[in-house]
Coordinates of C-alpha atoms in Angstrom, one line a residue:
M1 CA 11.7 11.8 -0.1
K2 CA 15.2 13.3 -0.3
S3 CA 16.5 9.9 -1.4
Y4 CA 14.8 10.2 -4.8
L5 CA 14.9 14.0 -5.3
S6 CA 18.4 15.2 -5.2
L7 CA 18.0 18.6 -6.8
G8 CA 17.8 21.6 -4.4
V9 CA 15.7 24.6 -5.3
A10 CA 18.3 27.1 -4.1
G11 CA 20.7 26.3 -6.9
L12 CA 18.2 25.0 -9.4
F13 CA 18.3 27.9 -11.9
L14 CA 21.2 29.9 -11.1
A15 CA 23.9 29.2 -13.4
S16 CA 22.5 32.8 -13.6
C17 CA 25.7 34.7 -13.5
G18 CA 24.8 35.5 -17.1
N19 CA 27.6 33.3 -18.6
E20 CA 25.0 31.0 -20.3
S21 CA 23.2 32.6 -23.3
S22 CA 20.9 31.7 -26.1
N23 CA 22.3 30.4 -29.4
T24 CA 19.3 32.0 -31.0
T25 CA 19.3 35.6 -29.6
G26 CA 22.6 35.8 -27.6
M27 CA 20.6 37.0 -24.6
A28 CA 21.6 35.6 -21.2
Y29 CA 19.4 32.9 -19.6
N30 CA 18.2 33.3 -16.1
D31 CA 18.9 37.0 -16.1
R32 CA 16.3 39.6 -15.2
E33 CA 18.3 42.3 -17.0
S34 CA 18.0 40.2 -20.2
G35 CA 14.3 39.6 -20.0
G36 CA 14.2 36.8 -17.4
F37 CA 13.9 33.7 -19.6
Q38 CA 14.5 30.9 -17.2
V39 CA 16.1 27.5 -18.1
N40 CA 17.2 24.8 -15.8
L41 CA 20.8 24.3 -16.8
D42 CA 21.6 22.0 -13.8
Y43 CA 19.1 19.3 -14.6
E44 CA 20.7 16.0 -13.7
G45 CA 18.1 13.6 -15.2
Q46 CA 14.8 12.2 -13.9
Q47 CA 14.9 10.9 -10.4
T48 CA 13.4 7.6 -9.4
G49 CA 10.1 8.0 -7.6
P50 CA 9.1 6.1 -4.4
G51 CA 8.8 2.3 -4.9
L52 CA 10.0 2.3 -8.5
V53 CA 12.8 0.6 -10.4
F54 CA 14.3 1.9 -13.6
I55 CA 13.7 -0.4 -16.6
E56 CA 16.0 0.3 -19.5
G57 CA 14.0 -0.2 -22.7
G58 CA 14.9 -1.9 -26.0
N59 CA 13.4 -4.3 -28.5
F60 CA 12.1 -7.7 -27.8
V61 CA 9.7 -10.3 -29.3
M62 CA 6.3 -9.7 -27.7
G63 CA 3.9 -12.6 -27.7
Q64 CA 3.5 -16.3 -27.2
V65 CA 6.5 -18.4 -26.2
E66 CA 4.6 -21.4 -24.8
E67 CA 2.7 -23.9 -27.0
D68 CA -0.7 -22.3 -27.7
F69 CA -2.6 -25.4 -26.5
I70 CA -5.8 -23.3 -25.9
K71 CA -5.7 -22.5 -29.6
D72 CA -7.1 -19.0 -29.2
W73 CA -4.3 -17.5 -31.3
N74 CA -4.5 -14.2 -29.4
N75 CA -0.8 -13.4 -29.1
V76 CA 1.1 -13.9 -32.3
P77 CA 4.8 -13.1 -31.7
R78 CA 6.1 -9.8 -33.0
R79 CA 9.2 -7.7 -32.4
V80 CA 8.5 -4.3 -30.8
T81 CA 10.5 -1.5 -29.1
V82 CA 9.7 -0.4 -25.6
S83 CA 10.9 2.9 -24.3
S84 CA 12.7 3.1 -21.0
F85 CA 10.3 3.5 -18.0
Y86 CA 9.9 2.8 -14.3
M87 CA 7.9 0.1 -12.6
D88 CA 7.0 -0.7 -9.0
E89 CA 9.4 -3.3 -7.4
N90 CA 6.4 -5.2 -6.1
E91 CA 2.6 -5.4 -6.4
V92 CA 0.6 -2.7 -4.6
T93 CA 0.0 -4.2 -1.1
N94 CA -3.0 -4.0 1.3
V95 CA -1.2 -1.4 3.5
D96 CA -0.5 0.7 0.4
Y97 CA -4.1 0.6 -0.6
R98 CA -5.3 1.3 2.9
E99 CA -3.2 4.4 3.0
Y100 CA -5.1 5.5 -0.1
L101 CA -8.5 4.7 1.5
Y102 CA -7.5 6.6 4.6
W103 CA -6.7 9.7 2.6
L104 CA -10.0 9.5 0.7
D105 CA -11.9 9.1 3.9
R106 CA -10.1 12.0 5.6
V107 CA -10.6 14.4 2.7
Y108 CA -14.0 13.4 1.2
K109 CA -15.8 11.8 4.1
Y110 CA -18.2 14.6 5.0
D111 CA -19.0 16.1 1.6
Y112 CA -18.7 13.2 -0.8
P113 CA -18.6 9.8 1.0
E114 CA -19.4 8.1 -2.3
V115 CA -15.7 8.8 -3.4
Y116 CA -14.4 6.6 -0.6
E117 CA -17.1 4.0 -1.1
A118 CA -16.2 3.8 -4.8
A119 CA -12.6 3.0 -4.0
L120 CA -13.3 0.1 -1.6
P121 CA -12.0 -3.3 -2.8
D122 CA -14.6 -6.0 -3.1
T123 CA -13.7 -8.3 -0.2
L124 CA -16.5 -10.7 -1.3
V125 CA -14.4 -11.9 -4.2
W126 CA -13.0 -14.5 -1.7
R127 CA -16.3 -16.3 -1.4
H128 CA -17.0 -19.4 -3.5
E129 CA -20.0 -21.7 -3.5
M130 CA -18.1 -24.7 -2.3
S131 CA -15.3 -23.3 -0.2
Y132 CA -15.1 -21.8 3.3
N133 CA -13.2 -18.5 2.9
E134 CA -14.8 -16.1 5.4
V135 CA -11.5 -15.7 7.1
Y136 CA -10.3 -13.8 4.0
V137 CA -13.5 -11.9 3.5
E138 CA -13.2 -10.5 7.1
N139 CA -9.4 -10.2 7.4
Y140 CA -7.4 -10.1 4.2
L141 CA -7.6 -6.4 3.4
R142 CA -7.2 -5.0 7.0
H143 CA -5.5 -7.5 9.3
P144 CA -1.8 -6.7 10.0
A145 CA -1.0 -10.3 9.2
Y146 CA -1.8 -9.4 5.5
N147 CA -0.2 -5.9 5.5
F148 CA 2.3 -6.7 2.8
Y149 CA 0.3 -9.1 0.8
P150 CA -0.9 -7.9 -2.6
V151 CA -4.3 -6.1 -2.6
V152 CA -7.0 -8.0 -4.6
G153 CA -10.6 -7.3 -5.3
V154 CA -9.6 -4.1 -7.1
S155 CA -11.0 -3.4 -10.6
W156 CA -9.1 -1.8 -13.5
I157 CA -11.0 1.5 -12.9
Q158 CA -10.1 1.5 -9.2
A159 CA -6.4 0.7 -9.9
S160 CA -6.2 3.6 -12.4
R161 CA -7.6 6.0 -9.8
Y162 CA -5.1 4.8 -7.3
C163 CA -2.3 5.7 -9.7
A164 CA -3.7 9.2 -10.2
W165 CA -3.9 9.7 -6.4
R166 CA -0.4 8.5 -5.9
T167 CA 0.9 11.0 -8.5
D168 CA -0.6 13.9 -6.5
R169 CA 0.7 12.7 -3.2
V170 CA 4.2 12.1 -4.4
N171 CA 4.4 15.5 -6.2
E172 CA 2.9 17.2 -3.2
Q173 CA 5.6 15.7 -0.9
I174 CA 8.3 16.7 -3.3
L175 CA 7.2 20.4 -3.2
I176 CA 7.0 20.2 0.6
D177 CA 10.5 18.7 0.9
E178 CA 11.8 21.5 -1.3
G179 CA 10.2 24.1 0.9
I180 CA 7.9 25.3 -1.9
L181 CA 4.7 24.2 -0.1
N182 CA 3.8 23.8 3.5
P183 CA 2.3 20.6 4.8
S184 CA -1.5 20.7 5.1
N185 CA -3.4 18.1 7.2
D186 CA -6.8 19.9 6.8
Q187 CA -7.3 19.5 3.1
T188 CA -10.9 19.1 2.0
S189 CA -12.8 17.7 -0.9
T190 CA -12.4 20.8 -3.1
D191 CA -9.2 22.2 -1.5
H192 CA -6.5 19.6 -1.8
F193 CA -3.3 19.3 -3.8
S194 CA -3.7 18.1 -7.4
T195 CA -0.8 18.1 -9.8
E196 CA -2.9 19.2 -12.7
V197 CA -4.6 22.0 -10.8
Y198 CA -1.2 23.2 -9.6
L199 CA 0.3 23.2 -13.1
Y200 CA -2.6 24.3 -15.3
S201 CA -5.4 26.1 -13.4
S202 CA -5.6 29.8 -13.9
E203 CA -6.5 30.2 -10.3
P204 CA -3.6 31.1 -7.9
Y205 CA -2.7 28.1 -5.7
T206 CA -2.5 29.5 -2.2
L207 CA -3.6 26.5 0.0
Q208 CA -0.1 25.4 1.0
D209 CA 2.0 28.3 -0.3
N210 CA 5.4 28.8 1.2
K211 CA 8.1 30.7 -0.6
G212 CA 7.7 29.6 -4.2
L213 CA 10.5 29.8 -6.8
E214 CA 12.3 32.9 -7.9
D215 CA 10.6 34.7 -10.7
L216 CA 13.0 36.6 -13.0
R217 CA 10.4 38.2 -15.2
P218 CA 10.8 42.0 -15.0
N219 CA 7.0 42.5 -14.9
S220 CA 6.2 39.5 -12.6
P221 CA 3.0 40.0 -10.7
N222 CA 4.4 37.9 -7.9
G223 CA 7.5 40.0 -7.4
P224 CA 11.0 38.4 -7.4
E225 CA 9.7 35.3 -5.5
G226 CA 6.5 33.3 -5.2
R227 CA 5.9 31.7 -8.6
R228 CA 4.6 28.2 -8.9
V229 CA 6.8 25.3 -10.2
R230 CA 6.4 24.6 -13.9
I231 CA 7.1 21.6 -16.0
E232 CA 10.2 23.4 -17.3
D233 CA 11.7 23.3 -13.9
G234 CA 12.1 19.5 -13.9
I235 CA 11.0 19.2 -10.2
L236 CA 7.7 17.3 -10.5
L237 CA 7.6 13.7 -11.6
P238 CA 5.5 12.4 -14.5
K239 CA 2.3 10.5 -13.7
Y240 CA 2.1 7.1 -12.0
R241 CA -0.1 4.9 -14.2
L242 CA -0.7 1.2 -15.1
P243 CA 2.0 -0.3 -17.3
T244 CA 1.1 -1.1 -20.9
E245 CA 0.9 -4.7 -21.9
A246 CA 4.2 -4.4 -23.9
E247 CA 6.0 -2.7 -20.9
W248 CA 4.8 -5.3 -18.4
E249 CA 5.8 -8.2 -20.6
F250 CA 9.2 -6.6 -21.4
A251 CA 9.9 -6.0 -17.7
A252 CA 8.8 -9.5 -16.7
Y253 CA 11.5 -11.1 -18.9
G254 CA 14.3 -8.9 -17.4
N255 CA 16.5 -9.4 -20.4
I256 CA 19.6 -7.7 -19.0
G257 CA 21.3 -10.5 -17.2
A258 CA 22.6 -13.9 -18.2
R259 CA 19.7 -15.2 -20.2
V260 CA 19.1 -18.4 -22.2
Y261 CA 17.5 -17.4 -25.5
D262 CA 15.2 -19.5 -27.6
R263 CA 16.3 -19.1 -31.2
S264 CA 12.8 -18.7 -32.6
T265 CA 11.3 -16.2 -30.1
D266 CA 14.3 -14.5 -28.5
Q267 CA 12.7 -15.1 -25.1
N268 CA 13.0 -17.2 -22.0
K269 CA 10.0 -19.2 -20.9
Y270 CA 9.6 -17.5 -17.5
T271 CA 10.8 -14.3 -15.7
W272 CA 14.0 -16.0 -14.5
N273 CA 16.9 -17.7 -16.3
G274 CA 16.1 -21.2 -17.5
S275 CA 12.9 -23.2 -17.7
S276 CA 12.8 -24.8 -14.3
L277 CA 10.3 -23.7 -11.7
R278 CA 12.6 -24.5 -8.8
N279 CA 15.6 -22.6 -7.5
G280 CA 18.9 -24.2 -8.6
S281 CA 21.2 -22.2 -6.4
K282 CA 23.2 -24.1 -3.7
D283 CA 21.6 -22.4 -0.7
E284 CA 18.0 -22.4 -2.0
R285 CA 18.0 -25.5 -4.1
G286 CA 14.5 -27.0 -4.6
D287 CA 12.6 -23.9 -3.4
M288 CA 9.8 -22.8 -5.7
L289 CA 10.6 -19.6 -7.7
A290 CA 6.9 -18.4 -7.7
N291 CA 3.6 -18.9 -6.0
Y292 CA 1.3 -21.0 -8.3
K293 CA -0.9 -24.1 -8.3
R294 CA 1.0 -27.3 -9.1
G295 CA -2.1 -29.4 -9.8
D296 CA -5.6 -30.3 -8.6
G297 CA -5.7 -29.9 -4.8
D298 CA -2.0 -28.9 -4.6
N299 CA -1.7 -25.2 -3.7
M300 CA 1.5 -25.3 -1.5
G301 CA 2.9 -28.8 -1.2
G302 CA 2.6 -31.3 1.6
P303 CA 3.0 -30.9 5.4
G304 CA 6.6 -30.8 6.5
W305 CA 7.7 -29.3 3.1
L306 CA 5.4 -26.4 2.0
N307 CA 7.3 -25.8 -1.1
D308 CA 6.0 -22.3 -1.9
Q309 CA 4.6 -21.8 1.6
A310 CA 1.4 -20.1 0.3
D311 CA -2.0 -21.6 -0.2
I312 CA -3.4 -18.2 -1.4
T313 CA -1.3 -15.1 -2.0
M314 CA 2.1 -14.5 -0.3
Q315 CA 3.7 -11.4 1.1
V316 CA 5.5 -9.4 -1.6
R317 CA 9.3 -9.9 -2.0
F318 CA 9.1 -13.4 -0.6
Y319 CA 10.3 -15.0 -3.9
P320 CA 13.5 -13.9 -5.7
P321 CA 13.3 -10.9 -8.0
N322 CA 14.1 -11.0 -11.7
D323 CA 17.2 -9.3 -13.2
Y324 CA 15.5 -5.9 -13.2
G325 CA 14.9 -6.2 -9.4
L326 CA 11.1 -6.8 -9.9
Y327 CA 9.3 -9.2 -7.5
D328 CA 6.4 -11.5 -8.3
M329 CA 6.2 -10.9 -12.0
A330 CA 5.2 -14.6 -12.1
G331 CA 2.8 -16.0 -9.6
N332 CA 1.2 -14.5 -6.5
V333 CA -1.4 -12.4 -8.3
S334 CA -2.1 -11.6 -11.9
E335 CA -1.9 -7.9 -12.7
W336 CA -3.9 -5.3 -14.6
V337 CA -2.3 -3.5 -17.5
M338 CA -3.6 -0.4 -19.4
D339 CA -4.5 -2.1 -22.7
V340 CA -8.0 -2.7 -24.1
Y341 CA -8.1 -6.4 -25.1
R342 CA -8.3 -7.6 -28.8
P343 CA -7.1 -11.0 -29.9
L344 CA -5.0 -9.6 -32.7
S345 CA -3.4 -6.7 -30.7
T346 CA 0.2 -7.6 -31.6
M347 CA -0.7 -7.4 -35.3
D348 CA -2.6 -4.1 -35.0
V349 CA -0.6 -1.9 -32.7
E350 CA 2.5 0.1 -33.6
D351 CA 5.9 -1.5 -33.2
H352 CA 7.1 1.3 -31.0
R353 CA 5.4 2.0 -27.6
A354 CA 2.7 -0.5 -28.6
F355 CA -0.7 0.2 -27.0
R356 CA -4.4 -0.2 -27.7
G357 CA -6.8 2.0 -25.6
N358 CA -6.2 5.7 -26.5
E359 CA -8.9 8.1 -25.6
F360 CA -7.7 11.6 -26.3
Q361 CA -9.0 14.4 -24.0
A362 CA -8.5 18.1 -23.2
F363 CA -9.1 20.2 -20.2
D364 CA -12.7 21.6 -20.2
E365 CA -12.0 25.3 -19.8
E366 CA -15.1 27.2 -18.8
D367 CA -15.9 30.9 -18.8
D368 CA -15.4 31.1 -15.0
G369 CA -11.6 31.1 -15.4
F370 CA -10.9 27.4 -15.2
L371 CA -11.4 27.3 -11.4
A372 CA -11.1 23.8 -10.2
K373 CA -12.7 24.3 -6.8
N374 CA -16.0 25.1 -8.5
Y375 CA -16.4 21.7 -10.0
E376 CA -18.5 18.9 -8.5
P377 CA -17.8 15.2 -9.0
Q378 CA -18.3 14.1 -12.6
Y379 CA -20.4 11.0 -13.3
E380 CA -21.1 9.0 -16.5
R381 CA -24.0 6.7 -17.2
T382 CA -23.0 3.2 -18.4
E383 CA -24.9 1.1 -20.9
D384 CA -26.4 -0.8 -17.9
G385 CA -27.8 2.4 -16.5
D386 CA -25.3 2.6 -13.6
S387 CA -23.8 5.9 -12.6
V388 CA -20.0 5.8 -12.6
L389 CA -17.7 8.4 -11.0
V390 CA -15.3 9.7 -13.6
G391 CA -14.0 12.9 -12.0
L392 CA -13.3 13.9 -8.4
P393 CA -14.2 17.3 -6.8
G394 CA -11.4 19.7 -6.8
E395 CA -9.9 18.3 -10.1
L396 CA -9.8 20.0 -13.4
P397 CA -12.7 18.6 -15.6
K398 CA -11.8 17.1 -18.9
R399 CA -13.7 16.5 -22.2
D400 CA -13.2 14.4 -25.2
V401 CA -11.5 16.1 -28.1
T402 CA -13.8 16.9 -31.1
V403 CA -13.4 16.2 -34.8
E404 CA -13.9 19.9 -35.5
E405 CA -10.9 21.0 -33.6
N406 CA -8.7 18.3 -35.2
L407 CA -9.7 18.7 -38.9
D408 CA -6.2 19.8 -39.9
R409 CA -4.4 17.0 -38.1
R410 CA -2.8 14.1 -39.9
N411 CA -2.0 11.9 -36.8
Y412 CA -5.5 11.8 -35.3
Q413 CA -8.9 13.4 -35.5
Y414 CA -11.2 11.5 -33.1
S415 CA -11.2 11.0 -29.3
D416 CA -11.8 7.3 -28.9
Y417 CA -9.4 4.9 -30.6
R418 CA -10.1 1.8 -28.4
D419 CA -11.6 -0.1 -31.3
Y420 CA -9.5 1.3 -34.1
V421 CA -9.1 -1.2 -37.0
D422 CA -11.4 -3.6 -35.1
G423 CA -15.0 -2.4 -35.2
D424 CA -14.8 1.3 -35.8
I425 CA -16.4 3.3 -38.6
Q426 CA -13.1 4.9 -39.6
S427 CA -11.4 1.7 -40.5
S428 CA -14.5 0.2 -42.0
I429 CA -14.1 -3.1 -40.1
Y430 CA -17.2 -3.9 -38.1
Y431 CA -19.7 -6.6 -37.3
E432 CA -23.1 -6.6 -38.8
S433 CA -26.2 -6.8 -36.6
D434 CA -29.8 -7.5 -37.7
E435 CA -31.0 -5.0 -35.1
L436 CA -29.2 -2.1 -36.9
E437 CA -30.3 -0.2 -39.9
E438 CA -28.7 -1.2 -43.2
G439 CA -25.3 0.4 -43.5
Q440 CA -25.1 1.4 -39.9
A441 CA -21.9 0.4 -38.2
A442 CA -22.2 -2.1 -35.4
M443 CA -19.9 -0.1 -33.2
Y444 CA -23.1 1.1 -31.5
D445 CA -23.8 -2.6 -30.6
Y446 CA -20.3 -3.9 -30.3
A447 CA -20.5 -5.4 -26.9
Q448 CA -23.7 -7.3 -27.8
T449 CA -22.3 -8.8 -30.9
T450 CA -18.9 -10.0 -29.6
M451 CA -17.6 -11.3 -26.3
I452 CA -15.2 -8.4 -25.9
G453 CA -15.7 -4.6 -26.1
N454 CA -14.0 -1.3 -25.4
T455 CA -14.2 -1.8 -21.7
T456 CA -12.5 -5.2 -21.7
R457 CA -8.9 -4.9 -20.3
V458 CA -5.9 -7.1 -20.4
Y459 CA -4.3 -8.7 -17.4
K460 CA -1.0 -10.5 -17.3
G461 CA 1.0 -13.1 -15.4
G462 CA 0.0 -16.2 -13.5
S463 CA -1.4 -16.2 -10.0
W464 CA -1.6 -18.4 -6.9
K465 CA -4.7 -19.9 -8.5
D466 CA -3.1 -20.7 -11.9
R467 CA -1.0 -23.6 -13.4
A468 CA 2.5 -23.0 -14.6
Y469 CA 1.4 -22.3 -18.2
W470 CA 0.2 -18.8 -17.1
L471 CA 3.5 -17.9 -15.4
S472 CA 5.0 -17.2 -18.8
P473 CA 5.0 -13.4 -19.5
G474 CA 3.8 -14.0 -23.1
T475 CA 0.4 -15.3 -22.0
R476 CA -2.5 -12.9 -21.7
R477 CA -6.1 -12.9 -20.5
F478 CA -8.9 -10.3 -20.2
L479 CA -11.7 -9.1 -17.9
E480 CA -14.2 -6.2 -17.9
E481 CA -12.6 -3.1 -16.4
D482 CA -15.2 -2.8 -13.6
Q483 CA -14.8 -6.4 -12.4
A484 CA -12.5 -7.8 -9.7
T485 CA -11.3 -11.2 -8.5
D486 CA -9.4 -12.8 -5.7
F487 CA -6.3 -13.4 -7.9
L488 CA -5.9 -10.1 -9.7
G489 CA -3.9 -7.1 -8.4
F490 CA -1.7 -4.4 -10.0
R491 CA 1.5 -2.4 -9.8
C492 CA 2.2 1.1 -11.1
A493 CA 4.6 2.4 -13.8
M494 CA 6.0 5.8 -14.8
D495 CA 7.4 7.2 -18.1
R496 CA 11.1 7.9 -18.4
V497 CA 11.7 11.4 -19.9
G498 CA 14.9 12.3 -21.7
F499 CA 17.8 10.0 -21.8
Q500 CA 16.9 6.3 -22.2
N501 CA 19.9 5.3 -20.1
L502 CA 20.6 6.2 -16.5
E503 CA 23.9 7.8 -17.7
E504 CA 24.2 10.9 -19.9
D505 CA 27.0 9.4 -22.0
R506 CA 27.3 7.1 -24.9
E507 CA 28.2 4.0 -22.8
K508 CA 25.9 1.4 -24.2
R509 CA 26.0 -1.2 -21.5
H510 CA 25.3 -0.2 -17.9
E511 CA 25.4 -2.0 -14.6
A512 CA 22.2 -3.8 -13.5
P513 CA 20.0 -1.8 -11.1
A514 CA 20.7 -2.3 -7.4
R515 CA 18.8 -5.3 -6.0
H516 CA 17.5 -5.8 -2.5
D517 CA 19.3 -8.5 -0.5
F518 CA 17.0 -11.4 -0.8
R519 CA 16.3 -13.7 2.1
R520 CA 13.5 -16.3 2.3
Y521 CA 11.6 -15.9 5.5
R522 CA 10.6 -19.1 7.1
M523 CA 7.0 -18.8 8.4

């Protein structure tokens, strides 16, 4: 963990000799005698979390670059700006996901076994009516031969929960490495580390307490030491999450190296330079640059020359990375992104940090003092009558924001904006239904009157099962968020806070991120 968190706690706040003071009041920062207002004056910028690569943002033309031979017109090109962010070098693998399952089983097994069961990938996605695939059903997730192959059979909902779990484990390890918390191997369903509980609960966090941070408030109830880390300290990382569609597409193109630009779209066709699907370098000439299906019955070439060496998925990092150092942004498996699907998304969303799918929530503060350990798992009932787990025990419960508390806001008033300007009452664009009363918006019947609804999510990139057309980052498809397939996986992303460059100066062009030495492993 020390490799990605370089700030030590001991010297974190103390430029506290009193020589730094407020331009507002003249009072010294980090000085108990001046009131004890603490400011991290030694912050060196956001550190890169485990598994992530920094993606410097910018503007690009998002949308179709291939001929739209399907004629669904669901990705009209449009220029947008993407903020800098971080993204996983490779897709989440089977061993990554099994580590998550192991933790869930260890922590929730006795009190809430349904939490573990809800996270299990659907291994039956490998079955097909006219293929013999039982070897994958029985082995793909758990056999060591597939350790570093991308996990599949995971729904959008499951992938999102994995991201939340990963946030907590990474931040917990950061606090342990800094000596703020002690390791704890006996965490239980309601007593385990949660980033949100640690930061926002009114209940003291004592489960893993070690020394805490120095508290300079003259009237501190904890004394001079022992306070919890705060966001202002700059120690904890932002949340891991799924990338937005715009972020994923932007990162896939890797427009920081020597690129060939198409005059009309400002984009390359694939995630690498040029339009060939084979490697042109001297040592690797002729090797396939991605894992995809060449044609009917041709998943990997012929005997004696298995040109991509994979009839299904392949271990991550087997094919060369793009200029950002990201592997398998074309081929191997398609990947979930955060967005709710609409055919005209690029025309509807903002041109900065484009995204459809906002559901605004707030912590549900109860009269019992906002004690996380008192909360049981939270479930919601779907339209089909199924019970869906939406909140884990030991986590702070959340609620949708209400119109009443946002009456004075100009930027938003409602909680759910997934169908904004495409079916909602507020924008007065909706589909009529004979089953509804006259004048009633069909948003209450949206999923029955169209093929897509507010639980339909976008996935990007071609897979081992797809033809070359889908390898282009501009293509997009959709699937219900509770569904899973044998060709769909995911990777995580994280926001970049503060400087959009890696350097805190005005240098506009920076060196490309460090890339792993690539070597093709002969099987």
